[in-house]
Amino acid sequence: MKYGLELQNNVFPPWRLSYVAYDVLKQELKSRQLDHGWTDADEHDFVQLLDNELTKVYDFVTAKLSEIDARILYCERTIQTLQNNPTMQTDVSYSLMDEALTEILFDVNDLSRFSRVNYVAIQKILKKHDRWTMMDLKQAYVQKLRDRPLDNQRFDVAIVYISALHDICRNRGHRNANKGVNADGSQNAFERATAKYWIHPDNITEVKAIIMLHLPVLVFDKSKKWEPSDSAISSVYIDNDNFDLYTGRLQRDEGAEAIRLRWYGPYESKSVYVERKTHHAPWLNGVSVKDRFRIDTEDVNPFLEGSYTADDIAAEMQRSNKKQEEIDQAHFIAQGVQTSVKEKELQPILRVFYNRTAFQLPDDQKLRISLDTNLTFIREDHLDGTWRRRTQKTNNNWRREDARIDTPFRHLPDEEILRFPYAVLETKLQTHLGQEAPAWLTSLVESHLVHEVPRFSKYLHGASHFYRDHLPLLPWWLAELNVDIRKPRAENTGLTRSRSFKPLIDGRYRRAMIEERERANQDAVVRGERPEASSTSDSSNAPTLLTTPTTPPPRLSPPLQVGQKQQQQHPSPPLKPSAPYMSQPGQATTTTLGIPVSIDEDYGSKGGVSPAAATTSPPPPPPPQQHQQLSESSGKFNNRLPSFLNWSKEQEASPDRKKVKVRVEPKVFFANERTFISWLQFCALLLTVALSLLNFGDSIGRIVGGLFIGLAAVVAIYALYRFEKRAYMINRRIDGRYDDLWGPAVLCVLLVGALIVNFYLRFR
């Protein structure tokens, strides 16, 4: 499709006149080229015309953002007024504010699409200009695009504020008595099923908005105002010249390690987290684990060199009055990391940078979603003789100083940086507690907005790009980068507008969705069943982002990042391998998202659920022991869960669960096609033998050649039949046998029969 037509299809009618006049610019290029050769006067006129279009779009986006900020401020003050006046706190008041915030969120999404479409249009017209005029205007225009940015990062602050206010309305202004996530960065043991997806830049803001309607942006630090730099995460991965850690992770070897040095926020951050992931850790009876500890930035170099030991770290933690269990665990991890660094001669290899937005209920760990944007890979190695980490103090610093968090790092050489074209969405479900994916999440991951990439790893991807000549194995998903992951917009999916431009969520009005949920709750009460948790719940523990009803406008904090998130797996205390919080090894985990199961961010149970099983069969109910423990320890907790995280024992015990319709991956069709091609290759071999006998053989050879031609025809027809039958079963998701029981056996019999006939005719 030509971009002019694509642009027309993506125009938001009320803003039609504010879009880039793409057709006019294209016509100017074409008409002047056909009329006469491109001159300096033509170049000046075209640049001036393009400047006017860029200014028009930028001024429109800026004006709309100012309008959105004013509307958010109005909603914020109105909500504070409701909180300060108990007599005004009614469900109707909060519902009206919730609808107003939803309308603002839709405007942010529309403005994000508008900005993205116009940015791509300008890039396209610059590319056409350079190709037709043989000039380099695209590079010269970079500074003007920096002065008038059209990137979607400008909308992140608005989304965070809307999320905060939307969460207050959802909980009817109640204060959160729970402290929420751990602000000190400590991690607890959680077993999660994870899935990863790529998101095209055109869909990033829409995906954020959809998730935000169900889960708030996770915040943990109310002491400071949220800033875009707070979402930055930087990780330096270490490996050796042979890339042993890369190979171990890619092959999922027993005990394979991944070690990284991570910090959050600005480059000048005082804290660095040394993190280690171990696949099937031997000290935990084969359970995959992710553990870490914190050190000061100035101690990283001495730690890697071995002069700052695990004993020094433990002594410093003791002086800080840390718990003995934390001290023992940090000592165990530090000792293991230093041993690996020394024995395997590990050194900094690659830096991975991204901005993370996390979505999660503050007092609930069952479901967590993270969205990483601006994913960038930067070389940190000295393998090619370039000393990238040289500083005034040392020639071998643990990170380079010329790359901070100023994405997109345009000052770095192109050969030292890789900008990933998509955002990465990761979902994490605590399946060991019987948690199932909510319906809205299942709808999202099956929609056109995301592209599933099982077992995607940031480090493996970056290393496979920069060091391909050193690596014998490459990740499977590299071929996916050559495919356009955008799909046709599905009907009644995502955020759309009606003909009268009213907001629609999955094709329905928000008020109709709320009324439908309320009717379902009323019917449940009439039947004597427990209703779903409503947003009108009067629980005093409902989460809110305001500390007191009389506080000034909420000072939003950054989303929870990996440095402060709960650990996905079990921590590894050195002397307590059978701690009570550890699950039994080999315990199966399942997911209802139609994706392969992975226990932690990068590792999965090698002997667990296969991709085919995860996508074709519903998960088994959790073990009874887990149900009993859950009901005893968190019975009161369930009463204040939102509807999409609530369940009942009757639902858990139901043998006929609703099967989720899953999307069939293209690789399934390709596998069927490869099988068909293999059969055709054998037919071609038979046909070659037959033609040789017919053309160069005697009378007996021609008879046998005819037999082989007939045999090749039968095999080809049979292969086509099996190919079409399998394709039919895959398209309609028919349960049945996909293997071939009789074909190979019959083929062998026919071949042996043809050989017997050949010998009989030749030697009779």
PDB file of C-alpha atoms in Angstrom, residues 174-349:
ATOM      1  CA  HIS A 174     -10.102   5.653  49.687  1.00  0.00           C
ATOM      2  CA  ARG A 175      -6.582   5.780  51.031  1.00  0.00           C
ATOM      3  CA  ASN A 176      -4.295   2.803  50.621  1.00  0.00           C
ATOM      4  CA  ALA A 177      -3.327   1.489  54.040  1.00  0.00           C
ATOM      5  CA  ASN A 178      -0.927  -0.979  52.465  1.00  0.00           C
ATOM      6  CA  LYS A 179       2.608   0.224  51.790  1.00  0.00           C
ATOM      7  CA  GLY A 180       2.485  -1.577  48.452  1.00  0.00           C
ATOM      8  CA  VAL A 181       5.675  -2.692  46.819  1.00  0.00           C
ATOM      9  CA  ASN A 182       8.976  -2.790  48.595  1.00  0.00           C
ATOM     10  CA  ALA A 183      10.690   0.523  48.139  1.00  0.00           C
ATOM     11  CA  ASP A 184      14.009  -0.760  49.385  1.00  0.00           C
ATOM     12  CA  GLY A 185      14.509  -2.994  46.391  1.00  0.00           C
ATOM     13  CA  SER A 186      14.271  -6.244  48.320  1.00  0.00           C
ATOM     14  CA  GLN A 187      12.772  -9.188  46.535  1.00  0.00           C
ATOM     15  CA  ASN A 188      10.477 -11.980  47.574  1.00  0.00           C
ATOM     16  CA  ALA A 189      10.048 -15.377  45.986  1.00  0.00           C
ATOM     17  CA  PHE A 190       7.332 -15.616  43.355  1.00  0.00           C
ATOM     18  CA  GLU A 191       6.804 -18.216  40.668  1.00  0.00           C
ATOM     19  CA  ARG A 192       5.476 -16.609  37.531  1.00  0.00           C
ATOM     20  CA  ALA A 193       4.542 -17.644  34.027  1.00  0.00           C
ATOM     21  CA  THR A 194       5.926 -15.019  31.683  1.00  0.00           C
ATOM     22  CA  ALA A 195       5.222 -14.181  28.063  1.00  0.00           C
ATOM     23  CA  LYS A 196       6.883 -11.611  25.813  1.00  0.00           C
ATOM     24  CA  TYR A 197       5.554  -9.676  22.858  1.00  0.00           C
ATOM     25  CA  TRP A 198       6.772  -7.073  20.380  1.00  0.00           C
ATOM     26  CA  ILE A 199       4.714  -3.933  19.835  1.00  0.00           C
ATOM     27  CA  HIS A 200       5.000  -1.745  16.764  1.00  0.00           C
ATOM     28  CA  PRO A 201       5.584   1.974  17.510  1.00  0.00           C
ATOM     29  CA  ASP A 202       2.197   2.760  15.958  1.00  0.00           C
ATOM     30  CA  ASN A 203       0.460   0.802  18.744  1.00  0.00           C
ATOM     31  CA  ILE A 204       2.517   1.630  21.855  1.00  0.00           C
ATOM     32  CA  THR A 205       0.308   4.378  23.278  1.00  0.00           C
ATOM     33  CA  GLU A 206      -2.873   2.418  22.585  1.00  0.00           C
ATOM     34  CA  VAL A 207      -1.511  -0.641  24.400  1.00  0.00           C
ATOM     35  CA  LYS A 208      -0.520   1.555  27.365  1.00  0.00           C
ATOM     36  CA  ALA A 209      -3.992   3.055  27.465  1.00  0.00           C
ATOM     37  CA  ILE A 210      -5.737  -0.332  27.330  1.00  0.00           C
ATOM     38  CA  ILE A 211      -3.649  -1.709  30.185  1.00  0.00           C
ATOM     39  CA  MET A 212      -4.080   1.477  32.206  1.00  0.00           C
ATOM     40  CA  LEU A 213      -7.868   1.104  32.085  1.00  0.00           C
ATOM     41  CA  HIS A 214      -7.470  -2.105  34.109  1.00  0.00           C
ATOM     42  CA  LEU A 215      -4.196  -1.750  36.016  1.00  0.00           C
ATOM     43  CA  PRO A 216      -2.631   1.445  37.391  1.00  0.00           C
ATOM     44  CA  VAL A 217       0.873   2.531  36.537  1.00  0.00           C
ATOM     45  CA  LEU A 218       2.903   1.115  39.405  1.00  0.00           C
ATOM     46  CA  VAL A 219       4.428   3.764  41.667  1.00  0.00           C
ATOM     47  CA  PHE A 220       6.462   3.340  44.832  1.00  0.00           C
ATOM     48  CA  ASP A 221       8.144   6.639  45.715  1.00  0.00           C
ATOM     49  CA  LYS A 222       5.704   9.387  46.692  1.00  0.00           C
ATOM     50  CA  SER A 223       8.471  11.665  47.936  1.00  0.00           C
ATOM     51  CA  LYS A 224       9.282  13.140  44.508  1.00  0.00           C
ATOM     52  CA  LYS A 225       7.528  14.213  41.379  1.00  0.00           C
ATOM     53  CA  TRP A 226       7.601  11.743  38.528  1.00  0.00           C
ATOM     54  CA  GLU A 227      10.035  12.577  35.745  1.00  0.00           C
ATOM     55  CA  PRO A 228      10.641  10.803  32.418  1.00  0.00           C
ATOM     56  CA  SER A 229      14.195   9.938  33.493  1.00  0.00           C
ATOM     57  CA  ASP A 230      12.796   7.875  36.387  1.00  0.00           C
ATOM     58  CA  SER A 231      11.681   5.196  33.933  1.00  0.00           C
ATOM     59  CA  ALA A 232      15.199   4.652  32.554  1.00  0.00           C
ATOM     60  CA  ILE A 233      16.831   1.266  33.181  1.00  0.00           C
ATOM     61  CA  SER A 234      20.421   0.490  32.165  1.00  0.00           C
ATOM     62  CA  SER A 235      22.082  -2.922  32.395  1.00  0.00           C
ATOM     63  CA  VAL A 236      25.681  -3.893  31.608  1.00  0.00           C
ATOM     64  CA  TYR A 237      25.984  -7.607  30.805  1.00  0.00           C
ATOM     65  CA  ILE A 238      29.291  -9.382  31.368  1.00  0.00           C
ATOM     66  CA  ASP A 239      30.668 -12.332  29.424  1.00  0.00           C
ATOM     67  CA  ASN A 240      34.033 -13.624  28.187  1.00  0.00           C
ATOM     68  CA  ASP A 241      35.738 -13.695  24.804  1.00  0.00           C
ATOM     69  CA  ASN A 242      34.206 -17.101  24.038  1.00  0.00           C
ATOM     70  CA  PHE A 243      30.704 -15.913  24.986  1.00  0.00           C
ATOM     71  CA  ASP A 244      30.178 -18.885  27.294  1.00  0.00           C
ATOM     72  CA  LEU A 245      27.329 -17.193  29.170  1.00  0.00           C
ATOM     73  CA  TYR A 246      25.598 -16.324  25.881  1.00  0.00           C
ATOM     74  CA  THR A 247      25.874 -19.904  24.641  1.00  0.00           C
ATOM     75  CA  GLY A 248      24.677 -21.358  27.942  1.00  0.00           C
ATOM     76  CA  ARG A 249      21.603 -19.146  28.000  1.00  0.00           C
ATOM     77  CA  LEU A 250      20.747 -19.780  24.366  1.00  0.00           C
ATOM     78  CA  GLN A 251      21.050 -23.561  24.766  1.00  0.00           C
ATOM     79  CA  ARG A 252      19.439 -23.441  28.225  1.00  0.00           C
ATOM     80  CA  ASP A 253      22.172 -25.546  29.776  1.00  0.00           C
ATOM     81  CA  GLU A 254      21.814 -26.775  33.334  1.00  0.00           C
ATOM     82  CA  GLY A 255      23.214 -24.150  35.693  1.00  0.00           C
ATOM     83  CA  ALA A 256      23.664 -21.551  32.908  1.00  0.00           C
ATOM     84  CA  GLU A 257      24.239 -18.065  34.289  1.00  0.00           C
ATOM     85  CA  ALA A 258      23.484 -14.525  33.188  1.00  0.00           C
ATOM     86  CA  ILE A 259      25.164 -11.733  35.163  1.00  0.00           C
ATOM     87  CA  ARG A 260      24.476  -8.034  34.763  1.00  0.00           C
ATOM     88  CA  LEU A 261      25.123  -4.737  36.521  1.00  0.00           C
ATOM     89  CA  ARG A 262      21.933  -2.646  36.620  1.00  0.00           C
ATOM     90  CA  TRP A 263      21.083   0.868  37.719  1.00  0.00           C
ATOM     91  CA  TYR A 264      17.883   2.893  37.585  1.00  0.00           C
ATOM     92  CA  GLY A 265      17.318   6.460  36.522  1.00  0.00           C
ATOM     93  CA  PRO A 266      20.182   8.849  35.713  1.00  0.00           C
ATOM     94  CA  TYR A 267      23.740   7.796  34.957  1.00  0.00           C
ATOM     95  CA  GLU A 268      24.828   9.386  38.243  1.00  0.00           C
ATOM     96  CA  SER A 269      22.740   6.957  40.315  1.00  0.00           C
ATOM     97  CA  LYS A 270      24.530   5.988  43.556  1.00  0.00           C
ATOM     98  CA  SER A 271      23.257   2.399  43.610  1.00  0.00           C
ATOM     99  CA  VAL A 272      24.085  -0.498  41.326  1.00  0.00           C
ATOM    100  CA  TYR A 273      22.424  -3.920  41.546  1.00  0.00           C
ATOM    101  CA  VAL A 274      24.496  -6.992  40.743  1.00  0.00           C
ATOM    102  CA  GLU A 275      21.983  -9.495  39.360  1.00  0.00           C
ATOM    103  CA  ARG A 276      22.461 -13.150  38.519  1.00  0.00           C
ATOM    104  CA  LYS A 277      20.049 -15.489  36.777  1.00  0.00           C
ATOM    105  CA  THR A 278      20.657 -19.208  37.060  1.00  0.00           C
ATOM    106  CA  HIS A 279      18.854 -21.826  34.983  1.00  0.00           C
ATOM    107  CA  HIS A 280      18.038 -24.888  37.117  1.00  0.00           C
ATOM    108  CA  ALA A 281      20.204 -23.825  40.058  1.00  0.00           C
ATOM    109  CA  PRO A 282      21.809 -26.915  41.657  1.00  0.00           C
ATOM    110  CA  TRP A 283      21.524 -25.461  45.191  1.00  0.00           C
ATOM    111  CA  LEU A 284      17.742 -25.186  44.744  1.00  0.00           C
ATOM    112  CA  ASN A 285      17.158 -28.714  43.437  1.00  0.00           C
ATOM    113  CA  GLY A 286      16.877 -27.582  39.818  1.00  0.00           C
ATOM    114  CA  VAL A 287      14.679 -24.504  40.260  1.00  0.00           C
ATOM    115  CA  SER A 288      15.537 -21.516  38.069  1.00  0.00           C
ATOM    116  CA  VAL A 289      16.282 -18.434  40.152  1.00  0.00           C
ATOM    117  CA  LYS A 290      17.031 -14.749  39.829  1.00  0.00           C
ATOM    118  CA  ASP A 291      18.835 -13.086  42.730  1.00  0.00           C
ATOM    119  CA  ARG A 292      20.738  -9.863  43.348  1.00  0.00           C
ATOM    120  CA  PHE A 293      22.280  -7.488  45.850  1.00  0.00           C
ATOM    121  CA  ARG A 294      23.079  -3.772  45.963  1.00  0.00           C
ATOM    122  CA  ILE A 295      26.475  -2.065  46.045  1.00  0.00           C
ATOM    123  CA  ASP A 296      27.620   1.525  45.625  1.00  0.00           C
ATOM    124  CA  THR A 297      28.669   2.707  42.179  1.00  0.00           C
ATOM    125  CA  GLU A 298      32.264   3.374  43.228  1.00  0.00           C
ATOM    126  CA  ASP A 299      32.567  -0.217  44.500  1.00  0.00           C
ATOM    127  CA  VAL A 300      31.738  -1.914  41.171  1.00  0.00           C
ATOM    128  CA  ASN A 301      35.287  -1.849  39.768  1.00  0.00           C
ATOM    129  CA  PRO A 302      36.857  -3.207  43.010  1.00  0.00           C
ATOM    130  CA  PHE A 303      34.131  -5.878  43.128  1.00  0.00           C
ATOM    131  CA  LEU A 304      34.882  -7.117  39.603  1.00  0.00           C
ATOM    132  CA  GLU A 305      38.618  -7.012  40.296  1.00  0.00           C
ATOM    133  CA  GLY A 306      38.154  -9.027  43.518  1.00  0.00           C
ATOM    134  CA  SER A 307      39.534  -6.454  45.971  1.00  0.00           C
ATOM    135  CA  TYR A 308      36.038  -5.709  47.305  1.00  0.00           C
ATOM    136  CA  THR A 309      34.979  -9.160  48.491  1.00  0.00           C
ATOM    137  CA  ALA A 310      31.780 -10.792  49.666  1.00  0.00           C
ATOM    138  CA  ASP A 311      33.034 -10.535  53.257  1.00  0.00           C
ATOM    139  CA  ASP A 312      33.390  -6.770  52.856  1.00  0.00           C
ATOM    140  CA  ILE A 313      29.825  -6.544  51.560  1.00  0.00           C
ATOM    141  CA  ALA A 314      28.501  -8.604  54.486  1.00  0.00           C
ATOM    142  CA  ALA A 315      30.436  -6.489  56.994  1.00  0.00           C
ATOM    143  CA  GLU A 316      29.032  -3.286  55.509  1.00  0.00           C
ATOM    144  CA  MET A 317      25.491  -4.651  55.680  1.00  0.00           C
ATOM    145  CA  GLN A 318      26.014  -5.617  59.309  1.00  0.00           C
ATOM    146  CA  ARG A 319      27.060  -2.070  60.100  1.00  0.00           C
ATOM    147  CA  SER A 320      23.824  -0.922  58.475  1.00  0.00           C
ATOM    148  CA  ASN A 321      21.821  -3.252  60.793  1.00  0.00           C
ATOM    149  CA  LYS A 322      20.452  -5.390  57.977  1.00  0.00           C
ATOM    150  CA  LYS A 323      18.727  -8.671  58.753  1.00  0.00           C
ATOM    151  CA  GLN A 324      20.988 -11.681  59.038  1.00  0.00           C
ATOM    152  CA  GLU A 325      19.041 -13.532  56.371  1.00  0.00           C
ATOM    153  CA  GLU A 326      19.623 -10.673  53.890  1.00  0.00           C
ATOM    154  CA  ILE A 327      23.314 -10.569  54.814  1.00  0.00           C
ATOM    155  CA  ASP A 328      23.744 -14.310  54.279  1.00  0.00           C
ATOM    156  CA  GLN A 329      21.954 -14.183  50.963  1.00  0.00           C
ATOM    157  CA  ALA A 330      23.984 -11.189  49.690  1.00  0.00           C
ATOM    158  CA  HIS A 331      27.213 -12.897  50.788  1.00  0.00           C
ATOM    159  CA  PHE A 332      26.245 -16.089  48.962  1.00  0.00           C
ATOM    160  CA  ILE A 333      25.356 -14.250  45.734  1.00  0.00           C
ATOM    161  CA  ALA A 334      28.440 -11.997  45.800  1.00  0.00           C
ATOM    162  CA  GLN A 335      30.724 -14.962  46.403  1.00  0.00           C
ATOM    163  CA  GLY A 336      29.173 -16.883  43.519  1.00  0.00           C
ATOM    164  CA  VAL A 337      29.387 -13.931  41.122  1.00  0.00           C
ATOM    165  CA  GLN A 338      33.019 -13.236  41.977  1.00  0.00           C
ATOM    166  CA  THR A 339      33.874 -16.898  41.517  1.00  0.00           C
ATOM    167  CA  SER A 340      32.297 -16.865  38.040  1.00  0.00           C
ATOM    168  CA  VAL A 341      34.059 -13.608  37.110  1.00  0.00           C
ATOM    169  CA  LYS A 342      37.428 -15.026  38.131  1.00  0.00           C
ATOM    170  CA  GLU A 343      37.106 -18.555  36.741  1.00  0.00           C
ATOM    171  CA  LYS A 344      35.414 -17.600  33.459  1.00  0.00           C
ATOM    172  CA  GLU A 345      37.352 -14.323  32.988  1.00  0.00           C
ATOM    173  CA  LEU A 346      34.182 -12.281  32.579  1.00  0.00           C
ATOM    174  CA  GLN A 347      34.223  -8.636  31.511  1.00  0.00           C
ATOM    175  CA  PRO A 348      31.621  -6.018  30.496  1.00  0.00           C
ATOM    176  CA  ILE A 349      30.376  -6.784  26.985  1.00  0.00           C
TER     177      ILE A 349
END
